[in-house]
Coordinates of C-alpha atoms in Angstrom, one line a residue:
M951 CA 177.0 303.6 -22.4
E952 CA 174.4 305.3 -19.7
P953 CA 170.6 303.7 -19.4
K954 CA 167.9 306.0 -20.8
D955 CA 165.4 307.9 -18.6
G956 CA 167.5 308.1 -15.6
L957 CA 167.9 305.3 -14.4
T958 CA 171.3 303.4 -13.2
Q959 CA 172.3 300.8 -14.6
D960 CA 171.4 298.2 -11.5
E961 CA 168.1 299.7 -12.0
S962 CA 167.9 299.2 -16.2
A963 CA 169.2 295.8 -15.3
S964 CA 165.9 294.5 -13.3
I965 CA 163.8 295.5 -15.9
Y966 CA 166.2 293.5 -18.2
L967 CA 166.0 290.5 -15.9
Y968 CA 162.3 290.9 -15.8
A969 CA 161.3 291.1 -19.4
M970 CA 163.9 287.9 -20.1
E971 CA 162.0 284.1 -20.9
W972 CA 163.7 281.3 -19.9
N973 CA 163.6 277.7 -22.2
E974 CA 160.4 276.5 -20.1
T975 CA 158.3 280.2 -19.4
E976 CA 157.0 278.5 -16.0
N977 CA 160.5 278.9 -14.6
S978 CA 161.0 282.5 -15.8
L979 CA 161.9 285.0 -13.3
Y980 CA 158.5 286.8 -13.9
A981 CA 156.5 283.7 -13.9
I982 CA 157.4 282.8 -10.4
L983 CA 157.5 286.0 -9.1
N984 CA 153.8 287.1 -10.4
R985 CA 152.6 283.6 -8.6
T986 CA 154.5 284.9 -5.4
L987 CA 152.3 287.9 -5.6
C988 CA 149.1 286.2 -6.1
L989 CA 149.6 284.3 -3.1
A990 CA 147.4 285.3 0.0
D991 CA 150.7 283.9 2.9
R992 CA 152.4 287.1 1.8
T993 CA 155.7 286.6 4.1
Q994 CA 156.7 284.5 1.2
L995 CA 157.1 288.2 -0.5
R996 CA 160.1 288.4 1.8
P997 CA 163.0 287.4 -0.3
W998 CA 161.5 289.1 -3.1
F999 CA 161.9 292.8 -1.3
R1000 CA 165.4 294.1 -2.5
Y1001 CA 164.5 293.1 -6.1
L1002 CA 161.2 294.7 -6.4
K1003 CA 162.1 297.9 -4.5
L1004 CA 165.2 297.9 -7.3
F1005 CA 162.4 297.5 -9.9
L1006 CA 159.3 299.2 -8.8
T1007 CA 162.2 302.0 -8.0
A1008 CA 163.0 301.3 -11.6
L1009 CA 159.3 301.8 -13.0
F1010 CA 158.1 304.8 -11.1
K1011 CA 161.2 306.3 -12.6
L1012 CA 159.8 305.9 -16.3
P1013 CA 157.3 308.9 -17.1
S1014 CA 153.8 307.2 -17.6
I1015 CA 151.9 307.0 -20.6
P1016 CA 149.4 309.2 -21.0
C1017 CA 145.8 307.5 -21.2
R1018 CA 145.4 305.2 -24.3
V1019 CA 144.1 301.7 -24.9
F1020 CA 146.4 298.2 -24.2
W1021 CA 146.4 294.8 -25.5
R1022 CA 146.8 291.3 -24.1
G1023 CA 146.0 288.0 -25.7
V1024 CA 146.0 284.7 -23.0
P1025 CA 145.5 281.4 -25.3
E1026 CA 142.2 280.4 -23.2
D1027 CA 138.4 281.1 -22.4
L1028 CA 138.4 283.7 -20.0
S1029 CA 135.1 285.3 -20.5
T1030 CA 133.6 283.5 -17.2
L1031 CA 135.7 285.2 -15.3
Y1032 CA 135.1 288.6 -16.3
S1033 CA 131.6 289.8 -15.9
L1034 CA 129.9 293.0 -16.8
R1035 CA 130.9 295.8 -14.8
K1036 CA 132.5 293.4 -12.3
E1037 CA 135.4 295.3 -10.3
Q1038 CA 138.8 293.2 -9.3
I1039 CA 142.6 294.1 -8.3
W1040 CA 145.7 292.6 -9.8
W1041 CA 148.3 291.7 -7.4
S1042 CA 150.4 291.1 -10.4
F1043 CA 153.0 293.1 -12.8
S1044 CA 150.8 292.5 -16.6
S1045 CA 152.4 292.8 -19.3
W1046 CA 150.2 294.7 -22.6
T1047 CA 151.0 295.9 -25.7
S1048 CA 150.4 298.9 -27.7
S1049 CA 150.0 296.6 -31.1
I1050 CA 147.5 294.2 -31.0
S1051 CA 149.0 292.2 -34.4
V1052 CA 152.1 291.4 -31.8
L1053 CA 149.4 289.3 -30.3
E1054 CA 148.4 286.9 -33.2
S1055 CA 151.8 284.8 -32.3
P1056 CA 151.3 281.8 -31.6
F1057 CA 152.9 282.8 -28.5
Y1058 CA 150.4 285.0 -26.6
L1059 CA 146.9 284.1 -28.1
G1060 CA 147.3 282.7 -32.2
K1061 CA 144.5 282.3 -34.5
S1062 CA 143.0 279.2 -33.3
K1063 CA 141.2 277.6 -30.2
A1064 CA 140.2 279.4 -27.2
R1065 CA 141.6 282.3 -26.5
T1066 CA 140.6 285.8 -24.8
M1067 CA 141.5 289.3 -26.4
M1068 CA 141.6 291.8 -23.5
S1069 CA 141.9 295.8 -23.9
I1070 CA 142.7 298.4 -21.3
E1071 CA 142.2 301.8 -20.5
T1072 CA 145.0 302.7 -17.9
K1073 CA 147.3 306.2 -17.5
N1074 CA 150.1 304.1 -15.3
G1075 CA 151.6 302.0 -18.4
K1076 CA 154.8 302.0 -18.8
L1077 CA 157.5 301.6 -21.9
I1078 CA 160.1 299.6 -21.0
R1079 CA 161.2 299.1 -24.2
T1080 CA 164.4 300.5 -24.0
H1081 CA 165.8 298.4 -21.0
S1082 CA 164.2 295.0 -22.5
F1083 CA 165.5 291.5 -23.2
F1084 CA 162.6 292.4 -26.2
Q1085 CA 163.9 295.9 -27.4
N1086 CA 161.8 295.7 -30.4
H1087 CA 158.3 295.1 -28.9
D1088 CA 156.2 297.9 -27.4
E1089 CA 156.0 295.9 -24.3
I1090 CA 153.7 297.9 -21.7
L1091 CA 154.2 297.4 -18.3
L1092 CA 151.3 297.8 -15.3
P1093 CA 152.7 297.6 -11.4
P1094 CA 151.1 295.1 -9.3
G1095 CA 147.5 296.6 -6.9
I1096 CA 145.9 298.1 -10.0
C1097 CA 141.7 297.9 -9.6
L1098 CA 140.1 297.0 -12.8
R1099 CA 136.3 297.0 -13.7
V1100 CA 134.7 295.2 -16.6
I1101 CA 133.1 298.0 -19.3
D1102 CA 132.3 296.1 -21.9
Q1103 CA 132.7 292.3 -23.2
A1104 CA 131.7 290.4 -26.8
N1105 CA 132.3 287.0 -28.0
P1106 CA 132.4 287.2 -31.9
T1107 CA 132.8 284.0 -32.9
D1108 CA 132.4 280.4 -29.9
S1109 CA 136.6 280.3 -29.5
L1110 CA 136.8 284.4 -29.4
H1111 CA 136.1 286.0 -26.6
F1112 CA 137.0 290.1 -25.9
I1113 CA 136.8 291.9 -22.3
H1114 CA 137.8 295.6 -22.0
F1115 CA 138.8 296.9 -18.8
Q1116 CA 138.9 300.3 -17.0
E1117 CA 141.0 301.2 -14.9
I1118 CA 139.9 302.6 -11.7
S1119 CA 140.9 304.2 -8.1
P1120 CA 141.6 301.8 -5.9
P1121 CA 139.3 301.9 -2.1
F1122 CA 142.3 302.7 -0.6
P1123 CA 146.4 302.7 -2.0
M1124 CA 147.5 299.7 -2.8
L1125 CA 151.7 299.8 -3.9
A1126 CA 153.5 302.2 -1.3
E1127 CA 156.4 304.3 -3.4
P1128 CA 159.9 303.1 -3.2
F1129 CA 160.9 306.3 -2.9
D1130 CA 159.8 311.0 -2.4
L1131 CA 158.5 310.7 -5.7
N1132 CA 158.4 314.5 -5.6
Q1133 CA 162.5 314.4 -6.4
L1134 CA 160.8 313.7 -9.6
K1135 CA 159.2 317.0 -10.4
K1136 CA 162.1 319.0 -8.6
T1137 CA 165.0 317.3 -10.6
P1138 CA 165.5 316.7 -14.3
P1139 CA 166.2 312.7 -14.8
K1140 CA 169.8 313.3 -15.8
L1141 CA 170.9 315.0 -13.2
L1142 CA 169.5 312.4 -10.6
S1143 CA 171.4 310.7 -11.9
S1144 CA 174.8 311.9 -12.5
Q1145 CA 174.6 314.2 -9.1
G1146 CA 173.3 311.8 -7.3
N1147 CA 170.2 313.3 -6.0
F1148 CA 168.3 310.2 -6.7
P1149 CA 167.8 308.3 -3.5
K1150 CA 169.8 305.1 -3.7
V1151 CA 168.1 301.7 -3.2
D1152 CA 169.4 300.7 0.0
A1153 CA 169.6 296.5 -0.9
S1154 CA 169.2 295.8 2.9
S1155 CA 165.7 297.5 3.1
N1156 CA 162.7 295.8 3.3
M1157 CA 159.9 297.5 1.1
S1158 CA 156.5 297.2 2.0
L1159 CA 154.6 296.4 -1.6
S1160 CA 151.4 296.2 -0.7
S1161 CA 149.0 297.7 1.5
S1162 CA 148.0 295.0 2.8
F1163 CA 151.7 294.3 5.1
K1164 CA 150.8 297.7 6.5
K1165 CA 147.5 298.2 6.1
D1166 CA 146.4 297.3 10.2
I1167 CA 149.2 299.7 11.2
N1168 CA 149.4 302.5 8.9
M1169 CA 146.1 303.1 7.4
S1170 CA 142.4 301.5 7.3
L1171 CA 139.4 302.4 5.9
I1172 CA 136.5 301.1 8.5
K1173 CA 132.5 302.0 9.3
S1174 CA 132.3 304.3 13.2
V1175 CA 129.9 302.9 15.7
K1176 CA 127.2 305.3 13.5
G1177 CA 127.9 303.4 10.3
K1178 CA 130.1 306.3 9.1
D1179 CA 133.7 306.4 7.3
Q1180 CA 136.2 307.0 9.3
L1181 CA 140.0 306.9 8.4
L1182 CA 142.9 305.6 11.0
L1183 CA 146.3 307.1 9.4
D1184 CA 149.3 306.5 11.5
G1185 CA 148.1 306.5 14.9
Y1186 CA 144.6 308.9 14.5
R1187 CA 141.3 307.9 14.0
Y1188 CA 140.1 310.3 11.2
R1189 CA 135.9 311.2 10.0
R1190 CA 135.0 312.5 6.0
D1191 CA 134.4 316.2 6.7
R1192 CA 133.4 316.8 2.9
L1193 CA 136.6 316.6 0.5
V1194 CA 139.3 315.8 3.4
W1195 CA 139.3 314.2 6.5
R1196 CA 139.1 315.4 10.0
C1197 CA 140.6 314.4 13.9
V1198 CA 137.4 312.3 15.5
T1199 CA 138.7 314.1 18.7
N1200 CA 136.8 317.9 19.0
N1201 CA 139.2 320.9 18.3
C1202 CA 142.3 319.0 17.1
K1203 CA 143.4 320.5 13.6
G1204 CA 144.6 317.2 12.6
R1205 CA 143.5 317.0 8.8
A1206 CA 144.3 313.8 6.0
R1207 CA 143.6 313.9 1.9
Y1208 CA 143.2 311.5 -0.4
D1209 CA 146.1 313.2 -2.9
D1210 CA 147.3 311.2 -6.1
G1211 CA 146.1 307.8 -4.5
I1212 CA 148.3 308.1 -1.4
Y1213 CA 146.6 309.2 2.0
T1214 CA 148.6 312.0 3.4
T1215 CA 148.7 314.4 6.7
Y1216 CA 148.9 318.2 6.2
Q1217 CA 148.1 319.0 9.6
D1218 CA 149.1 318.2 13.0
H1219 CA 147.4 317.1 15.7
I1220 CA 147.1 318.8 19.2
C1221 CA 144.7 316.5 21.0
R1222 CA 147.8 313.9 22.0
A1223 CA 150.2 312.1 20.8
P1224 CA 149.3 309.1 18.2
D1225 CA 148.0 305.3 19.8
P1226 CA 148.3 302.8 17.8
D1227 CA 147.5 300.5 20.9
E1228 CA 143.9 302.4 20.2
I1229 CA 143.9 301.9 16.4
E1230 CA 144.7 298.6 17.0
K1231 CA 141.4 298.4 19.4
A1232 CA 139.1 300.0 16.5
L1233 CA 140.2 297.7 14.0
Y1234 CA 139.1 294.6 16.4
N1235 CA 135.7 295.7 16.7
Y1236 CA 134.8 296.9 13.4
E1237 CA 135.9 293.3 12.2
I1238 CA 133.8 291.4 14.9
K1239 CA 130.9 294.0 13.4
K1240 CA 131.4 293.4 10.0
N1241 CA 131.8 289.2 10.4
A1242 CA 129.2 289.2 12.4
Q1243 CA 127.0 290.7 9.4
Q1244 CA 128.7 288.3 6.7
C1245 CA 128.9 285.1 8.3
H1246 CA 127.2 283.0 10.4
D1247 CA 129.6 281.9 12.1
P1248 CA 129.3 281.5 16.6
P1249 CA 130.6 284.5 18.2
R1250 CA 133.6 282.5 19.9
L1251 CA 134.3 281.7 16.6
I1252 CA 134.6 285.4 15.3
I1253 CA 136.2 286.5 18.3
Q1254 CA 138.9 284.4 18.3
N1255 CA 140.1 285.1 15.3
A1256 CA 140.3 288.9 15.6
R1257 CA 142.3 288.3 18.7
L1258 CA 144.9 286.6 16.9
K1259 CA 145.6 289.4 14.4
I1260 CA 145.6 291.8 18.1
S1261 CA 149.4 292.6 19.5
L1262 CA 150.1 291.7 23.2
D1263 CA 150.2 295.7 23.6
A1264 CA 147.1 296.3 22.7
A1265 CA 145.3 293.6 24.0
I1266 CA 145.0 295.0 27.2
N1267 CA 142.5 297.5 25.6
I1268 CA 139.9 295.5 24.0
P1269 CA 136.9 294.7 25.1
Q1270 CA 136.1 291.6 27.3
Y1271 CA 134.6 288.6 26.0
T1272 CA 131.5 288.8 27.1
A1273 CA 131.3 293.0 25.9
S1274 CA 131.9 291.6 22.5
Q1275 CA 129.9 289.0 22.4
R1276 CA 126.8 291.1 23.1
S1277 CA 128.7 293.4 20.9
I1278 CA 127.8 291.1 17.7
Q1279 CA 124.0 290.0 19.0
R1280 CA 123.5 293.4 19.1
V1281 CA 124.8 293.3 15.3
R1282 CA 123.0 290.6 14.0
R1283 CA 119.5 291.7 15.8
D1284 CA 119.8 295.4 14.3
K1285 CA 120.7 294.3 10.7
D1286 CA 118.2 292.0 10.8
V1287 CA 120.6 289.0 10.0
Q1288 CA 119.3 285.7 9.9
T1289 CA 119.1 283.6 12.5
E1290 CA 120.1 279.7 11.7
P1291 CA 117.0 278.4 11.3
K1292 CA 115.3 275.5 13.0
T1293 CA 112.9 273.6 10.9
F1294 CA 113.5 272.9 6.9
A1295 CA 110.4 275.2 6.2
D1296 CA 112.6 278.1 7.3
I1297 CA 115.5 277.3 5.5
I1298 CA 114.8 280.6 2.3
I1299 CA 117.6 281.0 -0.3
P1300 CA 117.9 284.2 -1.9
S1301 CA 118.7 284.5 -5.0
N1302 CA 122.4 286.1 -4.5
Y1303 CA 123.1 283.2 -2.6
Q1304 CA 122.4 280.5 -5.6
V1305 CA 125.3 281.6 -7.5
N1306 CA 128.8 281.2 -6.9
A1307 CA 131.8 284.1 -6.6
L1308 CA 132.0 284.2 -11.0
N1309 CA 127.6 284.8 -10.5
E1310 CA 127.1 281.2 -12.2
Q1311 CA 124.2 279.3 -11.0
F1312 CA 125.1 276.7 -7.8
L1313 CA 121.9 276.2 -6.6
L1314 CA 121.1 273.3 -8.7
Y1315 CA 117.9 271.2 -7.3
D1316 CA 115.9 272.1 -4.0
N1317 CA 112.8 269.8 -3.3
N1318 CA 111.6 272.3 -0.7
D1319 CA 110.3 269.7 0.8
N1320 CA 109.2 270.4 4.9
Q1321 CA 109.5 267.4 5.8
R1322 CA 112.8 265.5 3.9
R1323 CA 114.4 268.9 2.3
I1324 CA 117.2 268.2 -0.2
L1325 CA 120.1 270.8 -1.8
I1326 CA 122.4 270.4 -4.6
F1327 CA 124.4 272.1 -5.4
A1328 CA 127.1 272.0 -8.7
T1329 CA 127.9 275.3 -11.4
K1330 CA 127.2 274.1 -15.7
Q1331 CA 130.9 273.2 -15.6
H1332 CA 131.4 271.3 -13.1
L1333 CA 128.3 268.9 -14.7
D1334 CA 130.6 269.3 -17.8
F1335 CA 133.6 267.9 -16.3
L1336 CA 131.0 265.0 -14.7
N1337 CA 129.6 264.0 -17.9
E1338 CA 133.6 263.3 -19.5
C1339 CA 134.0 261.2 -16.4
E1340 CA 133.7 257.3 -16.9
S1341 CA 133.9 256.8 -13.2
W1342 CA 132.7 258.5 -10.3
H1343 CA 134.0 258.7 -6.1
C1344 CA 131.0 259.1 -3.8
D1345 CA 131.2 259.7 -0.4
G1346 CA 128.8 261.6 2.7
T1347 CA 130.9 263.6 5.3
F1348 CA 128.7 264.3 8.5
A1349 CA 131.4 266.8 10.3
V1350 CA 130.0 269.5 8.1
A1351 CA 126.8 269.1 7.7
P1352 CA 124.5 271.9 8.7
K1353 CA 121.6 271.5 11.4
L1354 CA 118.3 269.3 10.1
F1355 CA 120.4 267.6 7.5
E1356 CA 123.0 264.5 8.2
Q1357 CA 125.2 264.4 6.0
M1358 CA 126.9 266.7 3.0
Y1359 CA 127.1 264.0 -0.1
S1360 CA 129.4 264.6 -3.0
I1361 CA 130.2 263.5 -6.0
H1362 CA 133.9 263.5 -7.5
G1363 CA 135.5 263.0 -10.9
S1364 CA 138.7 262.6 -12.3
I1365 CA 139.8 266.0 -14.1
R1366 CA 143.9 265.3 -15.1
G1367 CA 144.3 262.8 -13.1
K1368 CA 142.6 264.7 -9.9
K1369 CA 140.2 263.3 -7.7
L1370 CA 138.1 266.7 -7.6
P1371 CA 134.3 267.5 -6.3
L1372 CA 132.4 268.3 -8.6
L1373 CA 128.7 267.8 -7.0
Y1374 CA 127.5 268.5 -3.3
S1375 CA 124.3 267.9 -1.9
L1376 CA 122.8 268.3 1.5
L1377 CA 120.7 265.6 2.6
P1378 CA 118.3 265.0 5.5
N1379 CA 119.2 261.3 6.2
K1380 CA 120.8 258.2 5.0
D1381 CA 117.2 256.3 2.8
K1382 CA 117.1 254.3 -0.3
K1383 CA 114.5 257.0 -0.9
T1384 CA 116.3 260.6 -0.5
Y1385 CA 119.1 258.9 -2.0
E1386 CA 117.1 257.5 -5.5
E1387 CA 116.2 261.9 -5.2
L1388 CA 119.5 262.9 -5.7
F1389 CA 121.1 260.7 -8.4
R1390 CA 117.7 261.3 -10.3
I1391 CA 118.0 264.3 -10.1
V1392 CA 122.1 263.7 -11.7
A1393 CA 121.0 261.7 -14.3
Q1394 CA 118.9 264.9 -15.2
H1395 CA 121.8 266.8 -15.9
V1396 CA 124.7 264.2 -16.6
R1397 CA 123.7 262.1 -19.5
R1398 CA 127.0 260.0 -19.6
K1399 CA 126.3 257.3 -17.1
P1400 CA 129.4 256.3 -15.8
D1401 CA 131.7 253.2 -16.2
Y1402 CA 132.4 252.8 -12.6
I1403 CA 131.1 254.2 -9.5
T1404 CA 133.1 253.7 -6.1
I1405 CA 131.3 254.3 -3.0
D1406 CA 131.8 252.7 0.7
F1407 CA 129.8 249.8 2.3
E1408 CA 126.9 251.9 2.8
K1409 CA 123.3 249.3 1.7
A1410 CA 121.4 252.1 1.1
A1411 CA 123.3 254.6 -1.7
E1412 CA 124.1 250.8 -3.2
N1413 CA 121.1 249.9 -4.3
A1414 CA 119.7 253.9 -5.1
F1415 CA 122.4 253.5 -7.6
N1416 CA 121.8 250.6 -8.8
V1417 CA 118.2 251.4 -9.4
I1418 CA 119.3 254.8 -11.4
Y1419 CA 122.4 252.8 -12.7
P1420 CA 121.8 249.3 -13.3
E1421 CA 124.4 248.8 -16.0
C1422 CA 126.9 250.5 -13.8
E1423 CA 129.6 248.8 -12.0
I1424 CA 129.7 249.7 -8.0
L1425 CA 133.2 249.4 -6.3
G1426 CA 134.0 249.7 -2.5
C1427 CA 136.4 252.1 -1.4
F1428 CA 139.3 250.3 -0.3
F1429 CA 139.6 253.2 2.6
H1430 CA 136.3 252.6 4.2
F1431 CA 136.9 248.8 3.8
K1432 CA 139.9 248.9 6.1
K1433 CA 137.6 250.8 8.7
C1434 CA 135.3 248.7 8.7
I1435 CA 137.6 245.4 9.8
W1436 CA 138.8 248.1 11.8
K1437 CA 135.5 248.4 13.4
H1438 CA 134.7 245.2 13.8
I1439 CA 137.8 244.4 15.3
C1440 CA 137.0 246.8 18.4
E1441 CA 133.7 245.7 18.8
L1442 CA 134.9 241.9 19.0
H1443 CA 137.1 243.4 21.6
L1444 CA 139.8 242.2 19.1
K1445 CA 142.0 245.9 19.8
K1446 CA 144.2 244.9 22.4
E1447 CA 145.5 241.5 20.4
F1448 CA 145.6 243.6 17.2
L1449 CA 148.0 246.0 18.8
E1450 CA 149.9 243.8 21.2
N1451 CA 150.7 240.4 18.9
Q1452 CA 152.0 240.5 15.9
N1453 CA 150.7 236.9 14.5
N1454 CA 146.9 238.0 15.2
R1455 CA 147.5 241.5 13.9
R1456 CA 149.0 239.8 10.4
T1457 CA 146.6 237.8 10.3
M1458 CA 143.7 241.0 10.6
K1459 CA 145.8 242.7 7.9
N1460 CA 145.5 239.7 5.5
L1461 CA 142.0 239.7 6.0
A1462 CA 142.3 243.6 4.6
A1463 CA 144.8 242.2 1.5
L1464 CA 141.7 239.7 0.3
A1465 CA 140.4 243.2 -1.3
F1466 CA 143.1 242.6 -4.2
V1467 CA 141.9 238.9 -4.4
P1468 CA 140.1 238.3 -7.8
P1469 CA 136.9 237.5 -6.5
N1470 CA 136.8 233.8 -8.1
N1471 CA 138.8 233.1 -5.2
I1472 CA 138.2 235.0 -2.3
V1473 CA 136.9 232.1 -0.5
E1474 CA 140.1 229.9 -0.5
E1475 CA 141.9 232.1 0.3
F1476 CA 140.0 233.2 3.4
S1477 CA 139.8 229.6 4.5
R1478 CA 143.7 230.4 4.5
I1479 CA 143.7 233.6 6.5
K1480 CA 141.4 231.1 8.8
E1481 CA 143.5 227.8 9.3
N1482 CA 146.7 229.8 10.5
A1483 CA 144.9 232.3 12.8
S1484 CA 146.4 232.0 16.3
D1485 CA 144.3 230.3 18.9
V1486 CA 142.7 233.6 20.4
L1487 CA 141.4 233.8 17.2
D1488 CA 140.8 230.3 15.9
G1489 CA 139.5 229.6 18.6
N1490 CA 136.5 232.2 19.5
K1491 CA 135.7 231.9 15.9
L1492 CA 133.6 235.4 16.8
Y1493 CA 136.0 237.8 14.8
I1494 CA 136.4 235.1 11.8
L1495 CA 132.9 234.0 11.6
N1496 CA 131.6 237.9 11.7
F1497 CA 133.9 239.0 9.1
Y1498 CA 132.8 236.6 7.1
Y1499 CA 129.4 237.4 7.3
V1500 CA 130.3 240.9 6.6
L1501 CA 132.2 240.0 3.5
S1502 CA 129.8 237.4 1.9
S1503 CA 127.1 240.3 2.4
F1504 CA 128.6 241.9 -0.8
R1505 CA 128.7 240.6 -4.5
F1506 CA 132.3 238.9 -4.5
D1507 CA 131.8 241.0 -8.0
F1508 CA 132.5 244.3 -5.3
V1509 CA 135.7 244.9 -7.0
F1510 CA 137.9 247.1 -4.7
R1511 CA 140.2 249.5 -6.0
R1512 CA 142.6 252.2 -4.2

């Protein structure tokens, strides 16, 4: 029996295979494919090229359903991910239905708990029922790379959320045609299959799925030196001329246009042959200028990242390092890009930088103190998570702290068995007063007091925690405990003994093992280590006595955990 819609057996089978449901849903083909489509590393798609060529050929043969509304349900709250008027590209295939009653099934949406019902206005939907594993469902499949805008949102109950999408034209083509679509207009579907006029799928060919594979080579939209739109297409540069694009070379007849979601040329160039190296140079100049405006990275880093994307043939044409550096400086000067602040008073945080990518408030606290500025960052959801954690893990990092601030101090919580950072702060110093202010603000937003707090061996932080959370048990971090031992080994010039003498190394490692000894037995076990130490260690007693001083400076109920 021949498949319907002019599809070959293999093409129809590709749809059937996609729609099949495994016993474990996450192992179904469609689930694995869609996860791969959403990866930033596009090279992970290469093993899928042959199947995607076959699958997309089948979908493109199917007639598109006229513009109407379709439905989709998800058994979780997605309202915070899609704010009103937000535009987003969906990189995976997505399944929808024309029957809203289907969503009441527990497999899709259910009738209880948190759930989100989505509707979409689209003209690219493909009805796959006649080729699907579920032939009694009106399943509508949308291709990857569609651009959506949230045009309405409602929350009729605390657990039910509605989001209405509208498909809009993307800024540039997201999906390459798997074959010449003009053949669909010229030849009836049945003849395409029976007479062999339809282009066969070459299983050995690599299909260009998304513009991210060929954007930098064949097509890109950039800004010119004067800030005008420019189109880079097939080795030529075009400028906008009303409804079409014309070659940037004067008197050249080369033209391009945007037709049915694709940029195409329709008049030949007379100026020169296509020059891909020149296009790479234009992309390089555009990228460093764009990054100069959008970030505060030093010119060296911006130039280095841009050069990594240039081919060897095009590398000889790009500007020298000093020229690119001056270009970045001019852009930042002309655009009045804010320079790095010299004092705390220079730090002004605009409202658009006080929220995260989901437009949620992220700046929690700013004391506006020009002498000791403190900034605390956390979303409401992160604070709610922190409020559910019985133990906190706190630590400061110095390498990533911006100038003027001494450290970036973070608080981590345990969510579903994983330690995740839930609150960040930029602190000017490591004083007890600073820590007290930080923890006092945290206590105002997180009502639950943790049972345990794990910190390093910083006395100021420990004292501040005892003030704000007097009933909380403070635990030491085993990682920092071992670092403390190694620090003293180096200070007492015992590094050589540790590296070259196995007995001495075992003695020093036994000191770290004291972290797992019950508090009441620490002194006894420490004395045993001291008695078994070699003459080198026991003779000068510098390290042993010094370490004993360090150990005894903490309370013996200061429990260490991995």
